Tab-separated table of C-alpha atoms and ligand atoms in Angstrom:
chain	number	residue	atom	x	y	z
A	53	MET	CA	4.581	-3.297	-19.822
A	54	VAL	CA	5.153	-6.649	-18.588
A	55	ARG	CA	2.615	-8.888	-20.171
A	56	GLY	CA	4.592	-12.175	-19.681
A	57	THR	CA	2.933	-15.322	-18.916
A	58	GLN	CA	4.976	-15.876	-15.546
A	59	HIS	CA	2.689	-13.074	-14.037
A	60	SER	CA	-0.686	-13.874	-13.691
A	61	SER	CA	-3.035	-10.838	-13.791
A	62	PHE	CA	-4.438	-9.034	-10.480
A	63	ARG	CA	-7.885	-9.794	-11.660
A	64	LYS	CA	-6.885	-13.784	-12.108
A	65	ARG	CA	-5.484	-13.951	-8.570
A	66	LEU	CA	-8.414	-11.990	-7.277
A	67	LEU	CA	-10.858	-14.260	-8.858
A	68	LEU	CA	-8.675	-17.353	-7.740
A	69	ARG	CA	-8.340	-16.163	-4.080
A	70	VAL	CA	-12.078	-14.642	-3.390
A	71	GLY	CA	-13.320	-17.983	-5.534
A	72	ILE	CA	-11.340	-20.378	-2.962
A	73	VAL	CA	-12.521	-18.361	0.206
A	74	VAL	CA	-15.942	-18.068	-0.878
A	75	GLY	CA	-15.945	-21.679	-1.959
A	76	LEU	CA	-14.822	-22.886	1.341
A	77	ALA	CA	-17.417	-20.736	2.990
A	78	PHE	CA	-19.930	-22.448	1.024
A	79	LEU	CA	-18.582	-25.825	1.513
A	80	LEU	CA	-19.261	-25.129	5.150
A	81	VAL	CA	-22.660	-23.546	4.817
A	82	GLU	CA	-23.274	-26.843	2.597
A	83	ALA	CA	-21.994	-29.485	5.266
A	84	VAL	CA	-24.195	-27.569	7.703
A	85	VAL	CA	-27.226	-27.973	5.382
A	86	TRP	CA	-26.253	-31.523	4.893
A	87	GLY	CA	-25.898	-32.329	8.675
A	88	GLY	CA	-28.839	-30.268	9.663
A	89	ALA	CA	-31.064	-31.686	7.421
A	90	THR	CA	-30.103	-35.403	8.427
A	91	ILE	CA	-30.629	-34.712	12.220
A	92	TYR	CA	-33.781	-32.824	11.093
A	93	LEU	CA	-35.125	-35.783	9.508
A	94	ARG	CA	-33.709	-38.488	11.481
A	95	MET	CA	-35.362	-36.535	14.532
A	96	ASP	CA	-38.760	-36.113	12.551
A	97	ALA	CA	-39.228	-39.674	12.067
A	98	GLU	CA	-38.540	-40.370	15.811
A	99	ARG	CA	-40.957	-37.826	16.760
A	100	PHE	CA	-43.526	-39.077	14.450
A	101	VAL	CA	-43.690	-42.414	16.110
A	102	ARG	CA	-43.238	-41.033	19.713
A	103	SER	CA	-46.613	-38.907	19.119
A	104	GLU	CA	-48.408	-42.166	18.025
A	105	ALA	CA	-47.045	-43.840	21.235
A	106	ASP	CA	-47.975	-40.817	23.663
A	107	GLU	CA	-51.589	-40.889	21.992
A	108	ILE	CA	-51.804	-44.731	22.105
A	109	SER	CA	-50.720	-44.415	26.277
A	110	SER	CA	-53.208	-41.565	26.533
A	111	PHE	CA	-55.850	-44.097	25.715
A	112	VAL	CA	-54.900	-47.625	27.010
A	113	VAL	CA	-53.452	-46.197	30.563
A	114	ARG	CA	-56.336	-45.811	32.545
A	115	SER	CA	-56.651	-43.455	35.334
A	116	GLY	CA	-56.870	-46.554	37.975
A	117	GLY	CA	-53.250	-47.438	37.065
A	118	GLU	CA	-54.223	-50.533	34.951
A	119	LEU	CA	-53.795	-51.215	31.597
A	120	LEU	CA	-56.834	-51.247	29.045
A	121	ILE	CA	-55.799	-52.165	25.503
A	122	ASP	CA	-59.306	-52.083	23.931
A	123	ALA	CA	-59.685	-48.488	24.827
A	124	TYR	CA	-57.706	-47.436	21.719
A	125	PRO	CA	-59.525	-47.511	18.340
A	126	TRP	CA	-57.051	-50.126	16.606
A	127	ASN	CA	-59.339	-49.919	13.717
A	128	GLU	CA	-57.820	-47.133	11.745
A	129	PRO	CA	-56.548	-47.981	8.252
A	130	HIS	CA	-53.025	-47.424	9.254
A	131	HIS	CA	-53.283	-50.006	11.908
A	132	LEU	CA	-55.053	-52.444	9.694
A	133	PHE	CA	-53.515	-52.429	6.364
A	134	ASN	CA	-49.774	-52.749	5.434
A	135	GLU	CA	-49.221	-50.546	2.159
A	136	PRO	CA	-46.271	-48.217	2.092
A	137	ARG	CA	-48.513	-45.548	0.663
A	138	ILE	CA	-50.583	-45.119	3.511
A	139	ASP	CA	-47.631	-44.969	5.910
A	140	PRO	CA	-48.705	-47.907	8.199
A	141	LEU	CA	-48.000	-47.906	11.844
A	142	PHE	CA	-47.294	-51.506	13.417
A	143	VAL	CA	-48.006	-51.624	17.051
A	144	GLN	CA	-47.256	-54.042	19.229
A	145	ILE	CA	-48.037	-53.761	23.559
A	146	MET	CA	-45.935	-55.855	25.810
A	147	ASN	CA	-46.024	-56.503	29.341
A	148	PRO	CA	-43.762	-55.377	32.022
A	149	GLU	CA	-41.968	-58.713	31.114
A	150	GLY	CA	-41.396	-57.732	27.765
A	151	GLN	CA	-43.963	-60.322	26.343
A	152	GLU	CA	-46.432	-59.588	23.718
A	153	ILE	CA	-49.820	-58.836	24.995
A	154	TYR	CA	-51.370	-57.073	21.630
A	155	PHE	CA	-50.537	-56.376	18.172
A	156	THR	CA	-52.451	-54.502	15.443
A	157	PRO	CA	-53.915	-56.445	12.646
A	158	ASN	CA	-51.639	-54.811	9.888
A	159	ILE	CA	-48.627	-57.145	11.563
A	160	ASP	CA	-50.437	-60.108	10.916
A	161	LEU	CA	-50.301	-59.291	7.137
A	162	PHE	CA	-46.314	-60.166	7.562
A	163	ASN	CA	-44.889	-63.724	8.118
A	164	ARG	CA	-45.282	-63.755	11.784
A	165	GLY	CA	-42.025	-65.831	11.979
A	166	ALA	CA	-40.372	-62.872	10.428
A	167	TYR	CA	-41.614	-60.303	12.804
A	168	PRO	CA	-39.935	-59.376	15.913
A	169	ARG	CA	-41.890	-60.717	18.951
A	170	GLN	CA	-39.619	-58.907	21.439
A	171	MET	CA	-38.607	-55.275	22.249
A	172	VAL	CA	-36.391	-54.210	19.469
A	173	THR	CA	-35.201	-51.020	21.279
A	174	ASP	CA	-34.472	-50.246	24.822
A	175	PRO	CA	-37.294	-47.957	25.745
A	176	LEU	CA	-35.106	-46.933	28.869
A	177	ILE	CA	-32.216	-45.791	26.557
A	178	SER	CA	-32.585	-42.250	25.125
A	179	TYR	CA	-30.830	-42.124	21.593
A	180	SER	CA	-28.921	-39.198	20.198
A	181	PRO	CA	-30.268	-37.577	17.063
A	182	PHE	CA	-27.167	-38.495	15.235
A	183	GLN	CA	-27.738	-42.152	15.572
A	184	GLU	CA	-29.221	-44.207	13.007
A	185	LEU	CA	-32.642	-45.349	13.470
A	186	GLU	CA	-32.898	-49.019	14.963
A	187	SER	CA	-34.180	-50.774	11.515
A	188	ARG	CA	-34.394	-54.195	10.209
A	189	PHE	CA	-36.104	-56.399	7.298
A	190	VAL	CA	-39.229	-58.083	7.851
A	191	GLY	CA	-39.501	-59.926	4.868
A	192	SER	CA	-38.843	-57.675	2.087
A	193	ALA	CA	-40.054	-54.483	4.251
A	194	LEU	CA	-37.427	-52.290	6.002
A	195	LEU	CA	-39.202	-51.080	9.068
A	196	TYR	CA	-37.635	-48.576	11.894
A	197	PHE	CA	-38.565	-49.537	15.470
A	198	SER	CA	-39.141	-47.784	18.771
A	199	SER	CA	-40.237	-48.749	22.191
A	200	TYR	CA	-41.702	-46.605	25.003
A	201	SER	CA	-42.768	-47.523	28.350
A	202	LEU	CA	-45.942	-46.995	29.495
A	203	ARG	CA	-46.573	-46.100	33.124
A	204	SER	CA	-49.282	-45.188	35.682
A	205	ARG	CA	-49.663	-41.576	36.721
A	206	GLU	CA	-47.940	-42.701	39.868
A	207	GLY	CA	-44.822	-43.885	37.579
A	208	GLN	CA	-45.480	-47.588	37.988
A	209	LEU	CA	-44.414	-49.723	34.728
A	210	LEU	CA	-47.511	-51.029	33.165
A	211	GLY	CA	-46.044	-52.157	29.856
A	212	PHE	CA	-44.408	-51.347	26.748
A	213	VAL	CA	-45.493	-50.132	23.310
A	214	GLN	CA	-43.571	-50.837	20.437
A	215	ILE	CA	-44.091	-49.006	16.972
A	216	ALA	CA	-42.563	-49.750	14.024
A	217	ARG	CA	-43.026	-47.856	10.634
A	218	TYR	CA	-41.389	-48.156	7.289
A	219	LEU	CA	-38.086	-46.790	7.071
A	220	PRO	CA	-38.496	-43.435	5.085
A	221	ASP	CA	-35.645	-42.736	2.668
A	222	LEU	CA	-33.768	-40.268	4.905
A	223	GLN	CA	-30.664	-40.545	2.681
A	224	GLY	CA	-32.658	-39.713	-0.626
A	225	ALA	CA	-34.117	-36.635	1.318
A	226	VAL	CA	-31.123	-35.553	2.560
A	227	ARG	CA	-29.370	-36.156	-0.712
A	228	SER	CA	-31.999	-33.950	-2.361
A	229	VAL	CA	-31.882	-31.047	0.218
A	230	GLY	CA	-28.141	-31.201	-0.449
A	231	LEU	CA	-28.066	-31.324	-3.824
A	232	ILE	CA	-30.605	-28.327	-4.243
A	233	SER	CA	-28.434	-26.106	-1.638
A	234	ALA	CA	-25.185	-27.107	-3.526
A	235	GLY	CA	-26.955	-26.083	-6.619
A	236	ILE	CA	-27.850	-22.874	-5.264
A	237	LEU	CA	-24.075	-22.022	-3.765
A	238	LEU	CA	-22.693	-23.099	-6.928
A	239	VAL	CA	-24.775	-20.758	-9.155
A	240	LEU	CA	-24.453	-17.950	-6.416
A	241	LEU	CA	-20.542	-18.563	-6.335
A	242	GLY	CA	-20.412	-18.663	-10.412
A	243	GLY	CA	-22.515	-15.314	-10.354
A	244	LEU	CA	-20.292	-13.705	-7.807
A	245	LEU	CA	-17.074	-14.343	-9.555
A	246	PHE	CA	-18.774	-13.133	-12.611
A	247	LEU	CA	-19.766	-9.886	-11.158
A	248	LEU	CA	-16.264	-9.533	-9.658
A	249	HIS	CA	-14.850	-10.230	-13.176
A	250	LEU	CA	-16.545	-7.374	-14.395
A	251	GLN	CA	-16.020	-5.103	-11.409
A	252	THR	CA	-12.137	-5.882	-11.343
A	253	GLY	CA	-12.063	-4.966	-15.200
A	254	ARG	CA	-13.490	-1.489	-14.278
A	255	LEU	CA	-11.588	-1.154	-11.197
A	256	LEU	CA	-8.236	-1.845	-12.955
A	257	ALA	CA	-8.880	0.233	-15.782
A	258	PRO	CA	-6.962	3.478	-14.192
A	259	LEU	CA	-4.154	1.121	-13.421
A	260	HIS	CA	-4.067	0.176	-17.401
A	261	ARG	CA	-3.933	3.825	-18.262
A	262	ILE	CA	-1.220	4.715	-15.959
A	263	ALA	CA	0.733	1.689	-17.374
A	264	ARG	CA	0.062	2.888	-20.809
A	265	THR	CA	1.013	6.426	-20.074
A	266	ALA	CA	4.447	5.075	-18.567
A	267	ASP	CA	4.931	2.790	-21.524
A	268	SER	CA	4.672	5.737	-23.880
A	269	LEU	CA	7.572	7.722	-21.853
A	270	SER	CA	11.057	7.854	-22.480
A	271	ALA	CA	14.319	10.171	-21.569
A	272	GLU	CA	13.537	12.172	-24.643
A	273	LYS	CA	9.655	12.314	-24.344
A	274	LEU	CA	8.763	12.811	-20.899
A	275	ASP	CA	5.586	15.116	-21.974
A	276	GLY	CA	2.927	12.326	-21.340
A	277	ARG	CA	0.594	12.671	-18.294
A	278	VAL	CA	-2.032	10.264	-16.962
A	279	PRO	CA	-5.364	11.969	-18.119
A	280	ASP	CA	-8.177	12.792	-15.350
A	281	LEU	CA	-9.497	9.525	-14.076
A	282	VAL	CA	-13.005	10.348	-14.142
A	283	GLY	CA	-14.863	8.247	-11.739
A	284	ALA	CA	-12.086	6.185	-10.652
A	285	ASP	CA	-11.405	5.143	-7.201
A	286	ARG	CA	-9.499	7.435	-4.389
A	287	GLU	CA	-6.345	5.432	-4.745
A	288	SER	CA	-5.943	5.213	-8.200
A	289	VAL	CA	-6.618	9.132	-8.611
A	290	PHE	CA	-4.173	9.518	-5.911
A	291	LEU	CA	-1.619	6.938	-7.793
A	292	ALA	CA	-1.956	8.877	-10.986
A	293	SER	CA	-1.462	12.361	-9.463
A	294	ALA	CA	1.494	11.155	-7.649
A	295	PHE	CA	2.939	9.482	-10.930
A	296	ASN	CA	2.347	12.915	-12.981
A	297	ARG	CA	4.096	14.960	-10.266
A	298	LEU	CA	6.836	12.290	-10.479
A	299	LEU	CA	6.862	13.058	-14.243
A	300	ASP	CA	6.991	16.665	-13.305
A	301	ARG	CA	9.954	16.200	-11.336
A	302	LEU	CA	11.838	14.102	-13.564
A	303	ASP	CA	10.881	16.384	-16.543
A	304	GLY	CA	12.296	19.112	-14.647
A	305	SER	CA	15.485	17.277	-13.730
A	306	PHE	CA	16.114	16.177	-17.503
A	307	ASN	CA	15.483	19.776	-18.765
A	308	ASP	CA	17.957	21.037	-16.010
A	309	MET	CA	20.459	18.351	-17.396
A	310	ARG	CA	20.087	19.237	-20.996
A	311	ARG	CA	20.393	22.799	-20.244
A	312	PHE	CA	23.368	21.946	-17.965
A	313	THR	CA	24.909	19.929	-20.956
A	314	ALA	CA	24.560	22.714	-23.397
A	315	ASP	CA	25.596	25.496	-20.948
A	316	ALA	CA	28.687	23.361	-19.991
A	317	SER	CA	30.039	22.615	-23.382
A	318	HIS	CA	29.315	26.210	-24.302
A	319	GLN	CA	31.353	27.335	-21.427
A	320	LEU	CA	34.030	25.134	-22.572
A	321	GLN	CA	33.817	25.735	-26.206
A	322	THR	CA	34.787	29.563	-25.666
A	323	PRO	CA	37.865	29.049	-23.999
A	324	LEU	CA	38.970	26.279	-25.856
A	325	THR	CA	38.244	28.416	-29.281
A	326	VAL	CA	40.510	31.433	-27.588
A	327	VAL	CA	43.223	28.931	-26.844
A	328	LYS	CA	43.258	27.440	-30.287
A	329	GLY	CA	42.858	30.516	-32.120
A	330	HIS	CA	46.098	31.906	-30.377
A	331	VAL	CA	47.856	28.920	-31.126
A	332	ASP	CA	47.151	28.899	-34.598
A	333	VAL	CA	48.189	32.530	-34.898
A	334	ALA	CA	51.451	31.978	-33.000
A	335	LEU	CA	52.229	28.984	-35.179
A	336	ARG	CA	51.686	30.631	-38.544
A	337	LYS	CA	54.911	32.099	-38.578
A	338	PRO	CA	58.294	32.535	-36.229
A	339	ARG	CA	57.290	35.099	-33.659
A	340	SER	CA	59.407	36.866	-31.191
A	341	ALA	CA	59.732	35.551	-27.630
A	342	ASP	CA	57.745	38.547	-26.403
A	343	SER	CA	55.008	37.585	-28.552
A	344	TYR	CA	55.188	33.722	-27.744
A	345	GLN	CA	55.109	34.846	-24.270
A	346	ARG	CA	51.919	37.031	-24.663
A	347	THR	CA	50.231	33.941	-26.160
A	348	LEU	CA	51.334	31.813	-23.475
A	349	LYS	CA	49.851	34.254	-20.970
A	350	VAL	CA	46.482	34.390	-22.927
A	351	ILE	CA	46.323	30.414	-22.706
A	352	GLY	CA	47.559	30.102	-19.034
A	353	ASP	CA	44.812	32.618	-18.162
A	354	GLU	CA	42.116	30.443	-20.264
A	355	VAL	CA	43.392	27.366	-18.706
A	356	ASP	CA	43.172	29.155	-15.066
A	357	GLY	CA	39.360	29.755	-16.042
A	358	LEU	CA	38.858	26.100	-17.077
A	359	THR	CA	40.378	24.767	-13.801
A	360	ARG	CA	38.538	27.202	-11.631
A	361	MET	CA	35.194	25.960	-13.717
A	362	SER	CA	36.055	22.248	-13.287
A	363	ARG	CA	36.910	22.812	-9.690
A	364	SER	CA	33.454	24.314	-9.205
A	365	LEU	CA	31.581	21.784	-11.097
A	366	LEU	CA	33.261	19.081	-9.186
A	367	LEU	CA	32.361	20.915	-5.827
A	368	LEU	CA	28.774	21.265	-7.210
A	369	SER	CA	28.265	17.688	-7.872
A	370	ARG	CA	29.612	16.709	-4.516
A	371	LEU	CA	27.316	18.952	-2.691
A	372	ASP	CA	24.469	17.458	-4.792
A	373	SER	CA	25.432	14.032	-4.213
A	374	SER	CA	24.306	12.733	-0.602
A	375	MET	CA	27.093	9.978	-0.842
A	376	VAL	CA	29.657	12.142	-0.314
A	377	HIS	CA	30.317	13.000	3.440
A	378	MET	CA	32.000	16.217	4.182
A	379	GLU	CA	32.933	17.353	7.759
A	380	ARG	CA	31.459	20.325	9.895
A	381	ARG	CA	32.448	21.544	13.058
A	382	GLN	CA	32.037	24.626	15.260
A	383	VAL	CA	33.771	27.531	13.319
A	384	HIS	CA	34.526	31.182	14.295
A	385	LEU	CA	32.766	32.961	11.641
A	386	ALA	CA	34.641	36.344	12.104
A	387	ASP	CA	38.099	34.576	11.721
A	388	LEU	CA	36.695	32.432	8.889
A	389	VAL	CA	36.110	35.723	6.786
A	390	THR	CA	39.452	37.157	7.821
A	391	ASP	CA	41.043	34.162	6.537
A	392	ALA	CA	39.128	34.614	3.353
A	393	LEU	CA	39.674	38.326	2.543
A	394	GLU	CA	43.544	37.526	2.907
A	395	GLU	CA	43.204	36.803	-0.674
A	396	PHE	CA	41.906	40.278	-1.407
A	397	SER	CA	44.460	41.981	0.176
A	398	ALA	CA	45.268	44.232	-2.889
A	399	SER	CA	41.830	45.455	-2.632
A	400	SER	CA	41.544	46.005	1.051
A	401	ASN	CA	41.471	49.616	0.912
A	402	CYS	CA	37.855	49.284	-0.844
A	403	ILE	CA	36.808	46.556	1.768
A	404	SER	CA	35.150	47.588	5.315
A	405	VAL	CA	34.747	44.842	7.611
A	406	GLN	CA	32.515	44.887	11.132
A	407	MET	CA	32.389	41.892	12.850
A	408	ASP	CA	30.603	40.228	15.696
A	409	GLU	CA	33.159	38.030	17.661
A	410	ALA	CA	30.382	35.857	19.445
A	411	ALA	CA	29.412	34.316	15.928
A	412	TRP	CA	29.935	30.548	15.974
A	413	VAL	CA	28.510	28.337	13.132
A	414	MET	CA	28.530	24.679	12.610
A	415	ALA	CA	30.326	24.332	9.141
A	416	ASN	CA	32.499	23.243	6.858
A	417	GLU	CA	35.440	25.613	6.668
A	418	GLU	CA	36.741	24.943	3.220
A	419	LEU	CA	33.330	25.416	1.805
A	420	CYS	CA	32.549	28.417	3.809
A	421	LEU	CA	35.688	29.721	2.568
A	422	ILE	CA	34.552	29.388	-1.068
A	423	LEU	CA	31.414	30.811	-0.064
A	424	VAL	CA	32.719	34.106	1.414
A	425	ARG	CA	35.545	34.506	-1.577
A	426	ASN	CA	32.759	33.973	-4.062
A	427	LEU	CA	30.826	37.034	-2.580
A	428	VAL	CA	33.453	39.340	-2.001
A	429	GLU	CA	34.958	38.355	-5.754
A	430	ASN	CA	31.800	39.343	-7.015
A	431	ALA	CA	31.316	42.567	-4.947
A	432	LEU	CA	34.597	43.768	-6.127
A	433	LYS	CA	34.244	42.722	-9.781
A	434	TYR	CA	30.735	43.919	-9.952
A	435	GLY	CA	31.062	46.773	-7.406
A	436	GLU	CA	32.664	49.336	-9.821
A	437	SER	CA	35.474	50.074	-7.484
A	438	GLY	CA	33.077	51.370	-4.878
A	439	PRO	CA	33.231	50.560	-1.163
A	440	VAL	CA	32.629	46.706	-0.119
A	441	VAL	CA	31.445	46.047	3.240
A	442	VAL	CA	31.643	42.799	4.985
A	443	GLU	CA	29.618	42.151	8.200
A	444	VAL	CA	29.256	39.262	10.482
A	445	THR	CA	26.261	40.010	13.075
A	446	LEU	CA	24.046	38.226	15.316
A	447	GLU	CA	20.381	38.060	14.890
A	448	SER	CA	18.539	35.898	17.636
A	449	GLU	CA	19.540	32.374	16.721
A	450	TYR	CA	21.492	33.177	13.481
A	451	ALA	CA	24.811	34.335	12.575
A	452	VAL	CA	24.398	36.738	9.514
A	453	LEU	CA	27.072	37.380	7.066
A	454	THR	CA	26.295	40.252	4.670
A	455	VAL	CA	28.308	41.331	1.562
A	456	GLN	CA	27.352	44.610	0.143
A	457	ASP	CA	28.736	46.836	-2.698
A	458	GLU	CA	27.371	49.835	-4.540
A	459	GLY	CA	28.040	48.392	-8.140
A	460	VAL	CA	26.303	47.570	-11.169
A	461	GLY	CA	23.204	46.087	-9.415
A	462	ILE	CA	21.017	43.570	-10.538
A	463	LYS	CA	17.368	43.909	-12.492
A	464	GLU	CA	14.405	42.544	-10.379
A	465	SER	CA	13.981	40.041	-13.331
A	466	ASP	CA	17.415	38.626	-12.771
A	467	LEU	CA	17.258	38.132	-9.031
A	468	ASN	CA	15.600	34.895	-8.987
A	469	MET	CA	17.708	33.471	-11.935
A	470	ILE	CA	21.350	34.351	-10.877
A	471	ARG	CA	21.621	31.481	-8.674
A	472	ASP	CA	21.275	29.238	-11.714
A	473	LEU	CA	24.284	27.371	-13.112
A	474	PHE	CA	25.736	29.570	-15.768
A	475	TYR	CA	23.539	32.361	-15.412
A	476	ARG	CA	24.939	35.720	-16.000
A	477	SER	CA	22.920	38.965	-16.412
A	478	ASP	CA	22.907	40.799	-19.543
A	479	THR	CA	24.196	43.800	-17.704
A	480	VAL	CA	27.461	42.217	-16.889
A	481	ARG	CA	27.735	40.512	-20.369
A	482	ASP	CA	27.296	43.887	-21.677
A	483	LEU	CA	30.156	45.349	-19.641
A	484	GLY	CA	32.303	42.298	-20.739
A	485	LEU	CA	33.191	41.440	-17.024
A	486	PRO	CA	34.564	37.831	-16.953
A	487	GLY	CA	33.046	35.049	-15.179
A	488	ASN	CA	31.441	31.649	-15.679
A	489	GLY	CA	27.991	31.765	-13.806
A	490	LEU	CA	28.844	29.130	-11.228
A	491	GLY	CA	30.009	31.401	-8.148
A	492	LEU	CA	26.440	32.065	-6.975
A	493	ALA	CA	25.395	28.673	-7.686
A	494	LEU	CA	27.878	27.485	-5.284
A	495	VAL	CA	26.882	30.146	-2.645
A	496	ASP	CA	23.447	28.916	-2.942
A	497	ARG	CA	24.328	25.135	-2.543
A	498	ILE	CA	26.799	25.688	0.529
A	499	THR	CA	24.282	27.981	2.115
A	500	ALA	CA	21.530	25.236	1.946
A	501	TRP	CA	24.057	22.536	2.606
A	502	HIS	CA	24.632	24.657	6.251
A	503	GLY	CA	21.090	24.658	6.483
A	504	GLY	CA	21.120	28.623	6.157
A	505	THR	CA	19.396	31.033	3.717
A	506	LEU	CA	20.624	33.134	1.224
A	507	SER	CA	19.002	36.631	0.410
A	508	ILE	CA	19.580	38.913	-2.171
A	509	SER	CA	18.425	42.426	-2.638
A	510	SER	CA	19.994	45.147	-5.273
A	511	HIS	CA	19.129	48.456	-6.744
A	512	PRO	CA	18.207	47.989	-10.489
A	513	PRO	CA	20.930	48.596	-12.712
A	514	GLY	CA	21.754	52.315	-13.746
A	515	GLU	CA	20.557	53.456	-10.383
A	516	VAL	CA	22.491	54.349	-7.367
A	517	GLY	CA	21.917	51.897	-4.278
A	518	PHE	CA	23.471	48.646	-2.682
A	519	THR	CA	23.683	45.097	-3.769
A	520	ARG	CA	23.454	42.986	-0.621
A	521	PHE	CA	23.896	39.534	-0.110
A	522	SER	CA	23.005	38.116	3.275
A	523	ILE	CA	23.421	34.649	4.581
A	524	ARG	CA	21.676	33.381	7.881
A	525	PHE	CA	23.445	30.339	9.629
A	526	PRO	CA	21.823	28.811	12.181
A	527	LEU	CA	24.142	29.617	15.462
A	528	ALA	CA	26.216	27.162	16.858
A	529	PRO	CA	27.041	27.145	20.668
A	530	THR	CA	29.902	28.976	21.649
A	531	PRO	CA	33.021	26.553	22.483
A	532	LEU	CA	33.630	26.147	26.348
A	533	LYS	CA	37.203	27.330	26.346
A	534	THR	CA	36.646	30.560	24.507
A	535	ARG	CA	33.529	31.538	26.839
B	47	ADP	P1	30.070	35.117	-12.400
B	47	ADP	O1	31.041	34.402	-12.408
B	47	ADP	O2	29.264	35.510	-13.653
B	47	ADP	O3	30.232	36.167	-11.376
B	47	ADP	P2	28.264	33.938	-10.385
B	47	ADP	O4	27.482	32.930	-10.479
B	47	ADP	O5	29.118	34.445	-9.367
B	47	ADP	O6	28.903	34.527	-11.739
B	47	ADP	O7	27.285	35.300	-10.397
B	47	ADP	C1	26.040	35.193	-11.509
B	47	ADP	C2	25.546	36.524	-11.681
B	47	ADP	O8	24.821	37.287	-10.807
B	47	ADP	C3	26.568	37.217	-12.587
B	47	ADP	O9	26.898	37.084	-13.829
B	47	ADP	C4	25.930	38.603	-12.271
B	47	ADP	O10	24.822	38.987	-13.470
B	47	ADP	C5	25.303	38.579	-11.240
B	47	ADP	N1	25.800	39.075	-9.982
B	47	ADP	C6	26.514	38.124	-8.686
B	47	ADP	N2	27.045	39.110	-8.059
B	47	ADP	C7	26.682	40.593	-8.181
B	47	ADP	C8	26.836	41.518	-7.789
B	47	ADP	N3	27.720	41.894	-6.484
B	47	ADP	N4	26.513	42.883	-8.356
B	47	ADP	C9	25.952	42.708	-9.469
B	47	ADP	N5	25.502	41.586	-9.960
B	47	ADP	C10	26.147	40.287	-9.431
């Protein structure tokens, strides 16, 4: 398992990424809260003085269209005193020319020279909520000013009202709102990351189990499997079962390889022992030329057997390797079978042939010759000198090659195994019939390589009947020139 520091854990990465994304989202929320609070408080301050101006206007603007300043009750405390705790409002009434014609008593409490006597803001301009309030110091008091026009019902300008108020600590209020919301968001972010940290631990537990299982495996010990992941998510369960299936396949392949190595060394050992024995006996004392010839004949036969075996193994490995390219072309099956049977001319009297000339297949000739020869060789070898029938027939979209004998037969329990490498039935071993158990394995692989299917049926040993090997090849179109 890779525990190197160069790989940061999935959990760390997830937390980092979620942290960044959620953090950015929270920053945006914070910016909106901050901006919203600023605008709201700014507008609220404006609204406050505007409603006062409206109220004053409703008193002093008379229905006849004239200004009656005394109509408003100026004796309220917030017009009399200037202490910030009573939130005083400082009101000036100006005539249409902008000259002060009235001011509230609390303005008198300031140094009059310091208090502005003219309009500070232009009542005809509407200010945006994003703008700073128009403020200035009057002595040590910081006030903000707003001016509004006073108009008759007909819209005639009668004058202006200018109201000043202590500038509220907008920035302080905004800062508190911002800090409180930032605090809440930070706590939320921390809580979210903490929960995520706990949850990812649980989510990743199945992956750790799979990794631990993988860690415990080796070529010699492939029996470990990921246990049932109770309560795990679907993807992890799927991964675990795919991993277990992969292990099953690997385990199977490793077992096949081990069995193959054992079988192959055993198969090589037997002829080499025979050769060595004959050589030792021959060398023990001087022999006649006849005796040396017999020894050499035995050695030659064993070497032939070894050569056949190594050729078969080579071919099997070529068939198993997808890297090796072997050609295929349209092949006339009857001609090919005829060519293959030439090798058995000595036994031709017991071989009968029936062939449909219309059977063409896409095939590799060299491989197909080996296939036919192996089947016929077996039929002759295990056929107890009985008749052997070789047939090529057509069956809907298939060309069917059948090789049939009436020999020793195959037990039902052997039928599934005789295609395995080096497998030979007890029946033929007991009869002492030669062979290496590679012929049918080759037939099987060659058939599969051509996209065909091999079916085997046989009577049980000791009973009379047929042993039949049938191969169904997909038909190829008949070449034009032969039509
Ligand atoms: P071998 O070299 O032993 O013939 P094969 O791979 O060709 O190897 O065949 C595998 C086994 O299948 C044989 O050993 C034999 O037990 C069985 N077998 C194959 N062909 C026949 C047949 N025509 N009749 C009976 N048994 C057969």
